[in-house]
PDB file of C-alpha atoms in Angstrom:
ATOM      1  CA  MET A   1     174.842 135.201  74.314  1.00 55.00           C
ATOM      2  CA  LEU A   2     175.271 132.358  71.808  1.00 62.00           C
ATOM      3  CA  MET A   3     172.284 130.025  71.365  1.00 70.00           C
ATOM      4  CA  SER A   4     174.536 127.123  72.441  1.00 75.00           C
ATOM      5  CA  GLN A   5     174.928 128.789  75.849  1.00 86.00           C
ATOM      6  CA  PHE A   6     171.180 129.358  76.122  1.00 92.00           C
ATOM      7  CA  PHE A   7     170.715 125.570  76.252  1.00 93.00           C
ATOM      8  CA  ALA A   8     174.141 124.672  77.676  1.00 92.00           C
ATOM      9  CA  ASP A   9     174.442 122.093  80.418  1.00 93.00           C
ATOM     10  CA  ASN A  10     177.639 123.684  81.718  1.00 92.00           C
ATOM     11  CA  TYR A  11     176.379 127.261  81.605  1.00 93.00           C
ATOM     12  CA  LEU A  12     179.073 129.931  81.556  1.00 90.00           C
ATOM     13  CA  GLY A  13     176.779 132.894  82.093  1.00 91.00           C
ATOM     14  CA  PRO A  14     175.799 134.489  85.411  1.00 92.00           C
ATOM     15  CA  ALA A  15     174.494 132.173  88.133  1.00 93.00           C
ATOM     16  CA  PHE A  16     171.022 132.646  89.524  1.00 94.00           C
ATOM     17  CA  ASP A  17     170.896 135.567  91.948  1.00 94.00           C
ATOM     18  CA  LEU A  18     168.208 135.147  94.596  1.00 92.00           C
ATOM     19  CA  PHE A  19     166.097 138.332  94.647  1.00 94.00           C
ATOM     20  CA  GLY A  20     168.429 139.854  92.091  1.00 96.00           C
ATOM     21  CA  THR A  21     167.242 142.011  89.212  1.00 96.00           C
ATOM     22  CA  ALA A  22     166.302 139.089  86.965  1.00 97.00           C
ATOM     23  CA  HIS A  23     164.486 137.250  89.780  1.00 97.00           C
ATOM     24  CA  LEU A  24     162.463 140.291  90.801  1.00 98.00           C
ATOM     25  CA  GLY A  25     161.813 141.122  87.162  1.00 97.00           C
ATOM     26  CA  ALA A  26     160.356 137.665  86.520  1.00 97.00           C
ATOM     27  CA  LEU A  27     158.137 137.900  89.605  1.00 97.00           C
ATOM     28  CA  THR A  28     156.947 141.358  88.558  1.00 98.00           C
ATOM     29  CA  PHE A  29     156.107 140.137  85.063  1.00 97.00           C
ATOM     30  CA  LEU A  30     154.033 137.275  86.476  1.00 97.00           C
ATOM     31  CA  LEU A  31     152.212 139.674  88.794  1.00 97.00           C
ATOM     32  CA  PHE A  32     151.231 141.974  85.929  1.00 97.00           C
ATOM     33  CA  LEU A  33     150.269 138.994  83.763  1.00 97.00           C
ATOM     34  CA  ASN A  34     147.717 137.948  86.366  1.00 97.00           C
ATOM     35  CA  LEU A  35     146.399 141.484  86.733  1.00 97.00           C
ATOM     36  CA  PHE A  36     146.053 141.704  82.954  1.00 97.00           C
ATOM     37  CA  LEU A  37     144.180 138.395  82.600  1.00 97.00           C
ATOM     38  CA  VAL A  38     141.731 139.222  85.396  1.00 95.00           C
ATOM     39  CA  ARG A  39     140.405 142.001  83.146  1.00 95.00           C
ATOM     40  CA  PHE A  40     138.823 139.370  80.889  1.00 97.00           C
ATOM     41  CA  LYS A  41     136.148 138.466  83.436  1.00 95.00           C
ATOM     42  CA  ASN A  42     133.408 139.944  81.238  1.00 94.00           C
ATOM     43  CA  ALA A  43     134.896 138.804  77.934  1.00 96.00           C
ATOM     44  CA  SER A  44     133.039 136.513  75.535  1.00 96.00           C
ATOM     45  CA  ASN A  45     133.181 132.747  75.977  1.00 96.00           C
ATOM     46  CA  ALA A  46     135.169 132.490  72.758  1.00 97.00           C
ATOM     47  CA  THR A  47     137.830 134.876  74.083  1.00 97.00           C
ATOM     48  CA  LYS A  48     138.012 133.061  77.397  1.00 97.00           C
ATOM     49  CA  SER A  49     138.407 129.763  75.581  1.00 97.00           C
ATOM     50  CA  LYS A  50     141.302 131.139  73.527  1.00 97.00           C
ATOM     51  CA  ILE A  51     143.047 132.346  76.683  1.00 97.00           C
ATOM     52  CA  ARG A  52     142.619 128.958  78.379  1.00 98.00           C
ATOM     53  CA  TRP A  53     143.960 127.102  75.345  1.00 98.00           C
ATOM     54  CA  THR A  54     146.890 129.502  75.061  1.00 98.00           C
ATOM     55  CA  LEU A  55     147.860 129.007  78.718  1.00 98.00           C
ATOM     56  CA  ALA A  56     147.452 125.228  78.376  1.00 98.00           C
ATOM     57  CA  LEU A  57     149.634 125.042  75.261  1.00 98.00           C
ATOM     58  CA  ILE A  58     152.362 127.167  76.848  1.00 98.00           C
ATOM     59  CA  LEU A  59     152.380 124.878  79.888  1.00 98.00           C
ATOM     60  CA  LEU A  60     152.590 121.753  77.727  1.00 98.00           C
ATOM     61  CA  VAL A  61     155.216 123.048  75.291  1.00 98.00           C
ATOM     62  CA  ASN A  62     157.334 124.361  78.155  1.00 98.00           C
ATOM     63  CA  GLU A  63     157.165 121.019  79.979  1.00 98.00           C
ATOM     64  CA  VAL A  64     157.974 118.994  76.862  1.00 98.00           C
ATOM     65  CA  ALA A  65     160.934 121.305  76.216  1.00 97.00           C
ATOM     66  CA  TRP A  66     162.114 120.728  79.802  1.00 97.00           C
ATOM     67  CA  HIS A  67     162.077 116.960  79.312  1.00 98.00           C
ATOM     68  CA  ALA A  68     163.778 117.285  75.919  1.00 97.00           C
ATOM     69  CA  TRP A  69     166.555 119.459  77.363  1.00 97.00           C
ATOM     70  CA  ASN A  70     167.229 117.008  80.183  1.00 97.00           C
ATOM     71  CA  TYR A  71     167.328 114.136  77.702  1.00 97.00           C
ATOM     72  CA  VAL A  72     169.734 115.928  75.349  1.00 96.00           C
ATOM     73  CA  VAL A  73     172.177 116.908  78.119  1.00 95.00           C
ATOM     74  CA  GLY A  74     172.004 113.433  79.647  1.00 95.00           C
ATOM     75  CA  ARG A  75     170.069 114.295  82.801  1.00 95.00           C
ATOM     76  CA  TRP A  76     166.805 112.464  82.121  1.00 97.00           C
ATOM     77  CA  THR A  77     166.334 109.574  84.548  1.00 97.00           C
ATOM     78  CA  ILE A  78     163.308 107.903  86.094  1.00 97.00           C
ATOM     79  CA  GLN A  79     164.664 108.944  89.490  1.00 96.00           C
ATOM     80  CA  THR A  80     164.298 112.650  88.689  1.00 94.00           C
ATOM     81  CA  MET A  81     162.051 113.267  85.679  1.00 97.00           C
ATOM     82  CA  LEU A  82     158.852 111.298  86.193  1.00 96.00           C
ATOM     83  CA  PRO A  83     155.880 113.659  86.756  1.00 95.00           C
ATOM     84  CA  LEU A  84     155.655 112.788  90.433  1.00 95.00           C
ATOM     85  CA  HIS A  85     156.864 116.016  92.009  1.00 94.00           C
ATOM     86  CA  LEU A  86     153.802 118.093  92.835  1.00 94.00           C
ATOM     87  CA  CYS A  87     154.468 120.965  90.422  1.00 93.00           C
ATOM     88  CA  SER A  88     155.461 118.587  87.601  1.00 95.00           C
ATOM     89  CA  LEU A  89     152.188 116.716  88.014  1.00 96.00           C
ATOM     90  CA  LEU A  90     150.166 119.928  88.223  1.00 97.00           C
ATOM     91  CA  VAL A  91     151.624 121.230  84.954  1.00 97.00           C
ATOM     92  CA  TRP A  92     149.953 118.373  83.069  1.00 97.00           C
ATOM     93  CA  ALA A  93     146.832 118.464  85.241  1.00 97.00           C
ATOM     94  CA  GLY A  94     146.610 122.252  84.910  1.00 97.00           C
ATOM     95  CA  ALA A  95     146.689 122.071  81.127  1.00 98.00           C
ATOM     96  CA  LEU A  96     143.868 119.520  81.231  1.00 98.00           C
ATOM     97  CA  MET A  97     141.903 121.727  83.638  1.00 98.00           C
ATOM     98  CA  LEU A  98     142.230 124.739  81.337  1.00 98.00           C
ATOM     99  CA  ILE A  99     141.073 122.781  78.302  1.00 97.00           C
ATOM    100  CA  THR A 100     138.191 120.906  79.947  1.00 97.00           C
ATOM    101  CA  LYS A 101     137.279 123.308  82.810  1.00 97.00           C
ATOM    102  CA  ASN A 102     137.476 120.346  85.189  1.00 97.00           C
ATOM    103  CA  TYR A 103     136.483 121.451  88.690  1.00 97.00           C
ATOM    104  CA  ALA A 104     138.019 118.471  90.495  1.00 96.00           C
ATOM    105  CA  ILE A 105     141.431 119.379  89.082  1.00 97.00           C
ATOM    106  CA  TYR A 106     140.807 123.046  89.885  1.00 98.00           C
ATOM    107  CA  GLU A 107     140.589 122.277  93.595  1.00 97.00           C
ATOM    108  CA  PHE A 108     144.120 120.833  93.527  1.00 97.00           C
ATOM    109  CA  MET A 109     145.423 123.617  91.296  1.00 97.00           C
ATOM    110  CA  TYR A 110     144.074 126.301  93.619  1.00 97.00           C
ATOM    111  CA  PHE A 111     145.361 124.943  96.908  1.00 96.00           C
ATOM    112  CA  LEU A 112     148.367 122.788  96.055  1.00 95.00           C
ATOM    113  CA  GLY A 113     149.315 124.593  92.847  1.00 95.00           C
ATOM    114  CA  ILE A 114     149.354 128.088  94.276  1.00 96.00           C
ATOM    115  CA  GLY A 115     150.833 126.997  97.611  1.00 92.00           C
ATOM    116  CA  GLY A 116     153.602 124.909  96.070  1.00 91.00           C
ATOM    117  CA  ALA A 117     154.450 127.101  93.099  1.00 94.00           C
ATOM    118  CA  ILE A 118     154.753 130.257  95.210  1.00 93.00           C
ATOM    119  CA  GLN A 119     157.517 128.601  97.236  1.00 88.00           C
ATOM    120  CA  ALA A 120     159.256 127.496  94.042  1.00 90.00           C
ATOM    121  CA  LEU A 121     159.090 131.015  92.610  1.00 94.00           C
ATOM    122  CA  ILE A 122     160.395 132.688  95.758  1.00 92.00           C
ATOM    123  CA  THR A 123     163.293 130.263  96.237  1.00 88.00           C
ATOM    124  CA  PRO A 124     163.857 128.520  92.879  1.00 90.00           C
ATOM    125  CA  ASP A 125     166.473 125.763  92.755  1.00 87.00           C
ATOM    126  CA  LEU A 126     168.394 127.137  89.754  1.00 92.00           C
ATOM    127  CA  GLY A 127     171.993 127.143  90.945  1.00 89.00           C
ATOM    128  CA  MET A 128     174.276 128.248  88.105  1.00 92.00           C
ATOM    129  CA  TYR A 129     171.401 128.655  85.640  1.00 95.00           C
ATOM    130  CA  GLY A 130     170.721 132.353  85.894  1.00 95.00           C
ATOM    131  CA  PHE A 131     169.165 134.735  83.374  1.00 95.00           C
ATOM    132  CA  PRO A 132     169.065 134.289  80.399  1.00 94.00           C
ATOM    133  CA  HIS A 133     169.522 130.496  80.402  1.00 96.00           C
ATOM    134  CA  PHE A 134     166.703 128.244  79.170  1.00 96.00           C
ATOM    135  CA  ARG A 135     166.226 126.745  82.621  1.00 96.00           C
ATOM    136  CA  PHE A 136     165.634 130.190  84.114  1.00 97.00           C
ATOM    137  CA  PHE A 137     162.747 130.814  81.709  1.00 97.00           C
ATOM    138  CA  GLN A 138     161.432 127.256  81.998  1.00 97.00           C
ATOM    139  CA  THR A 139     161.240 127.439  85.790  1.00 97.00           C
ATOM    140  CA  PHE A 140     159.360 130.727  85.938  1.00 98.00           C
ATOM    141  CA  ILE A 141     157.020 129.837  83.072  1.00 97.00           C
ATOM    142  CA  SER A 142     156.164 126.459  84.578  1.00 97.00           C
ATOM    143  CA  HIS A 143     155.550 127.548  88.164  1.00 97.00           C
ATOM    144  CA  GLY A 144     154.230 130.963  87.216  1.00 97.00           C
ATOM    145  CA  LEU A 145     151.523 129.581  84.932  1.00 97.00           C
ATOM    146  CA  ILE A 146     150.473 127.010  87.517  1.00 98.00           C
ATOM    147  CA  ILE A 147     149.495 129.954  89.714  1.00 97.00           C
ATOM    148  CA  THR A 148     148.096 131.959  86.803  1.00 98.00           C
ATOM    149  CA  SER A 149     145.910 129.043  85.697  1.00 98.00           C
ATOM    150  CA  ALA A 150     144.349 128.724  89.151  1.00 97.00           C
ATOM    151  CA  ILE A 151     143.829 132.474  89.492  1.00 97.00           C
ATOM    152  CA  TYR A 152     142.358 132.717  85.992  1.00 98.00           C
ATOM    153  CA  MET A 153     139.831 129.952  86.638  1.00 98.00           C
ATOM    154  CA  THR A 154     138.875 131.660  89.901  1.00 97.00           C
ATOM    155  CA  ALA A 155     138.719 135.309  88.861  1.00 96.00           C
ATOM    156  CA  VAL A 156     137.587 134.943  85.248  1.00 97.00           C
ATOM    157  CA  GLU A 157     135.774 131.617  84.912  1.00 97.00           C
ATOM    158  CA  GLY A 158     134.051 131.935  88.305  1.00 96.00           C
ATOM    159  CA  PHE A 159     135.354 128.780  89.974  1.00 97.00           C
ATOM    160  CA  ARG A 160     135.825 128.740  93.747  1.00 96.00           C
ATOM    161  CA  PRO A 161     136.869 126.181  96.368  1.00 96.00           C
ATOM    162  CA  THR A 162     134.783 125.060  99.343  1.00 95.00           C
ATOM    163  CA  TRP A 163     135.520 123.600 102.755  1.00 95.00           C
ATOM    164  CA  LYS A 164     134.918 120.158 101.247  1.00 96.00           C
ATOM    165  CA  SER A 165     137.677 120.917  98.733  1.00 96.00           C
ATOM    166  CA  ILE A 166     140.212 121.041 101.567  1.00 95.00           C
ATOM    167  CA  VAL A 167     138.958 117.711 102.954  1.00 95.00           C
ATOM    168  CA  ARG A 168     139.146 116.037  99.536  1.00 96.00           C
ATOM    169  CA  ILE A 169     142.641 117.392  98.924  1.00 95.00           C
ATOM    170  CA  ALA A 170     143.856 116.242 102.350  1.00 94.00           C
ATOM    171  CA  ILE A 171     142.599 112.696 101.728  1.00 95.00           C
ATOM    172  CA  TRP A 172     143.914 112.351  98.176  1.00 95.00           C
ATOM    173  CA  MET A 173     147.231 114.042  98.929  1.00 94.00           C
ATOM    174  CA  ASN A 174     147.947 111.691 101.812  1.00 94.00           C
ATOM    175  CA  LEU A 175     147.179 108.694  99.603  1.00 96.00           C
ATOM    176  CA  TYR A 176     149.456 110.164  96.931  1.00 96.00           C
ATOM    177  CA  VAL A 177     152.264 110.709  99.440  1.00 95.00           C
ATOM    178  CA  VAL A 178     152.077 107.094 100.635  1.00 96.00           C
ATOM    179  CA  ALA A 179     152.086 105.767  97.056  1.00 97.00           C
ATOM    180  CA  THR A 180     154.995 108.025  96.121  1.00 97.00           C
ATOM    181  CA  TYR A 181     156.978 106.882  99.160  1.00 96.00           C
ATOM    182  CA  PHE A 182     156.807 103.288  97.956  1.00 97.00           C
ATOM    183  CA  ILE A 183     157.699 104.324  94.396  1.00 97.00           C
ATOM    184  CA  ASN A 184     160.717 106.177  95.763  1.00 97.00           C
ATOM    185  CA  THR A 185     161.747 103.131  97.769  1.00 96.00           C
ATOM    186  CA  ALA A 186     161.414 100.898  94.722  1.00 97.00           C
ATOM    187  CA  ILE A 187     163.376 102.996  92.202  1.00 97.00           C
ATOM    188  CA  GLY A 188     165.719 104.937  94.479  1.00 95.00           C
ATOM    189  CA  SER A 189     164.152 108.359  93.899  1.00 95.00           C
ATOM    190  CA  ASN A 190     163.015 111.087  96.266  1.00 94.00           C
ATOM    191  CA  TYR A 191     159.894 112.569  94.660  1.00 95.00           C
ATOM    192  CA  LEU A 192     158.012 114.980  96.930  1.00 93.00           C
ATOM    193  CA  MET A 193     161.126 114.975  99.150  1.00 91.00           C
ATOM    194  CA  ILE A 194     159.382 112.508 101.463  1.00 93.00           C
ATOM    195  CA  ASN A 195     162.025 109.777 101.708  1.00 93.00           C
ATOM    196  CA  ASP A 196     164.832 112.142 102.672  1.00 91.00           C
ATOM    197  CA  LYS A 197     165.778 115.814 102.657  1.00 85.00           C
ATOM    198  CA  PRO A 198     167.301 117.031  99.374  1.00 78.00           C
ATOM    199  CA  ASN A 199     171.076 117.275  99.105  1.00 74.00           C
ATOM    200  CA  THR A 200     170.889 120.943  98.141  1.00 66.00           C
ATOM    201  CA  PRO A 201     170.081 123.609 100.787  1.00 64.00           C
ATOM    202  CA  SER A 202     166.331 124.085 101.272  1.00 68.00           C
ATOM    203  CA  LEU A 203     163.723 125.217 103.773  1.00 72.00           C
ATOM    204  CA  LEU A 204     163.500 121.583 104.916  1.00 77.00           C
ATOM    205  CA  ASP A 205     166.877 122.054 106.603  1.00 79.00           C
ATOM    206  CA  LEU A 206     165.034 124.064 109.254  1.00 81.00           C
ATOM    207  CA  LEU A 207     162.834 121.076 110.124  1.00 85.00           C
ATOM    208  CA  PRO A 208     163.596 117.935 112.185  1.00 88.00           C
ATOM    209  CA  ASP A 209     165.035 114.811 110.560  1.00 87.00           C
ATOM    210  CA  TRP A 210     162.982 112.163 108.749  1.00 87.00           C
ATOM    211  CA  PRO A 211     160.247 111.164 109.306  1.00 87.00           C
ATOM    212  CA  LEU A 212     159.206 114.071 111.549  1.00 90.00           C
ATOM    213  CA  TYR A 213     159.789 116.690 108.871  1.00 90.00           C
ATOM    214  CA  VAL A 214     157.134 114.976 106.707  1.00 91.00           C
ATOM    215  CA  LEU A 215     154.568 115.679 109.428  1.00 91.00           C
ATOM    216  CA  TYR A 216     155.752 119.287 109.605  1.00 91.00           C
ATOM    217  CA  MET A 217     155.340 119.546 105.834  1.00 90.00           C
ATOM    218  CA  GLU A 218     151.773 118.296 106.135  1.00 91.00           C
ATOM    219  CA  GLY A 219     151.040 120.818 108.876  1.00 92.00           C
ATOM    220  CA  ILE A 220     152.480 123.634 106.769  1.00 90.00           C
ATOM    221  CA  GLY A 221     150.378 122.442 103.843  1.00 91.00           C
ATOM    222  CA  ILE A 222     147.186 122.560 105.910  1.00 92.00           C
ATOM    223  CA  ILE A 223     147.989 126.067 107.134  1.00 94.00           C
ATOM    224  CA  MET A 224     148.651 127.172 103.541  1.00 93.00           C
ATOM    225  CA  CYS A 225     145.304 125.741 102.415  1.00 95.00           C
ATOM    226  CA  LEU A 226     143.478 127.564 105.197  1.00 95.00           C
ATOM    227  CA  LEU A 227     145.173 130.842 104.289  1.00 96.00           C
ATOM    228  CA  LEU A 228     144.239 130.399 100.635  1.00 96.00           C
ATOM    229  CA  TYR A 229     140.643 129.686 101.622  1.00 97.00           C
ATOM    230  CA  LEU A 230     140.448 132.689 103.966  1.00 96.00           C
ATOM    231  CA  PRO A 231     139.207 135.184 101.296  1.00 95.00           C
ATOM    232  CA  PHE A 232     136.282 132.890 100.466  1.00 95.00           C
ATOM    233  CA  ALA A 233     135.510 132.223 104.135  1.00 95.00           C
ATOM    234  CA  LEU A 234     135.385 135.976 104.807  1.00 95.00           C
ATOM    235  CA  LYS A 235     133.213 136.544 101.740  1.00 93.00           C
ATOM    236  CA  ASP A 236     130.768 133.830 102.840  1.00 91.00           C
ATOM    237  CA  TRP A 237     130.711 135.261 106.363  1.00 93.00           C
ATOM    238  CA  ARG A 238     129.905 138.770 105.071  1.00 92.00           C
ATOM    239  CA  ASN A 239     127.192 137.415 102.757  1.00 88.00           C
ATOM    240  CA  GLN A 240     125.625 135.417 105.578  1.00 88.00           C
ATOM    241  CA  ASN A 241     125.645 138.472 107.875  1.00 87.00           C
ATOM    242  CA  ARG A 242     123.981 140.490 105.136  1.00 86.00           C
ATOM    243  CA  ILE A 243     121.294 137.835 104.693  1.00 85.00           C
ATOM    244  CA  ASN A 244     120.716 137.649 108.440  1.00 81.00           C
ATOM    245  CA  LYS A 245     120.336 141.448 108.643  1.00 80.00           C
ATOM    246  CA  ASP A 246     117.914 141.466 105.707  1.00 74.00           C
ATOM    247  CA  ASN A 247     115.830 138.711 107.290  1.00 77.00           C
ATOM    248  CA  ALA A 248     115.821 140.526 110.620  1.00 74.00           C
ATOM    249  CA  SER A 249     114.670 143.717 108.896  1.00 75.00           C
ATOM    250  CA  ARG A 250     111.822 141.894 107.139  1.00 75.00           C
ATOM    251  CA  LEU A 251     110.675 140.295 110.377  1.00 73.00           C
ATOM    252  CA  GLU A 252     110.797 143.653 112.120  1.00 70.00           C
ATOM    253  CA  SER A 253     108.742 145.323 109.390  1.00 72.00           C
ATOM    254  CA  ILE A 254     106.171 142.499 109.474  1.00 72.00           C
ATOM    255  CA  SER A 255     105.830 142.716 113.250  1.00 67.00           C
ATOM    256  CA  LYS A 256     105.035 146.406 112.968  1.00 60.00           C
TER     257      LYS A 256
END
């Protein structure tokens, strides 16, 4: 394929094929990338720092390239390209988290990043831009590394969310949704898809009309957060049971 077609606006190559070979191949690559990075749990701090910086730079370069491509092909507008969509915002925040090891950002990356990016990876809105177009790679790098960044900070750097993390995210996300609604109203955009359903087919088509579907989205988000927290809740429950059994054994031995 000519390089001009790699970046073409009117792409003449194959359209994106949902769960086709290229789609499944990209998902498989991201899976093995995460499995590979988890192996660095016991690596030196210097090695871990290099990995974090590498992931951060890839996220930033990929996002800048995305904005540059939209500008060159005449698609960059404030109605579509401001970093107000959740994943767009988390790309920049995720890079900052990786560089600074900021825990407050990590909480959002773990719950909202993983929950949102997984949906984008399973049903990406790519249309005619199939493999090997630039947009195909940009989409999977962007959303894939959002998930990878959160997993890396959890499995390798030892970060973990708490119940309070979910409460903080719920409060801040609702404030963000309200602010974004008014921004959308002011500039005629639809960031976060909260002012209206998107014109293209999406999972939102299965939900009631506005504004009820926004409440459904919030409910789905809460359920997703609880599912993502489940491994930690089970781990805490097992640890507490172990402590209770140890304490009971000590008391029993003392009483004898």
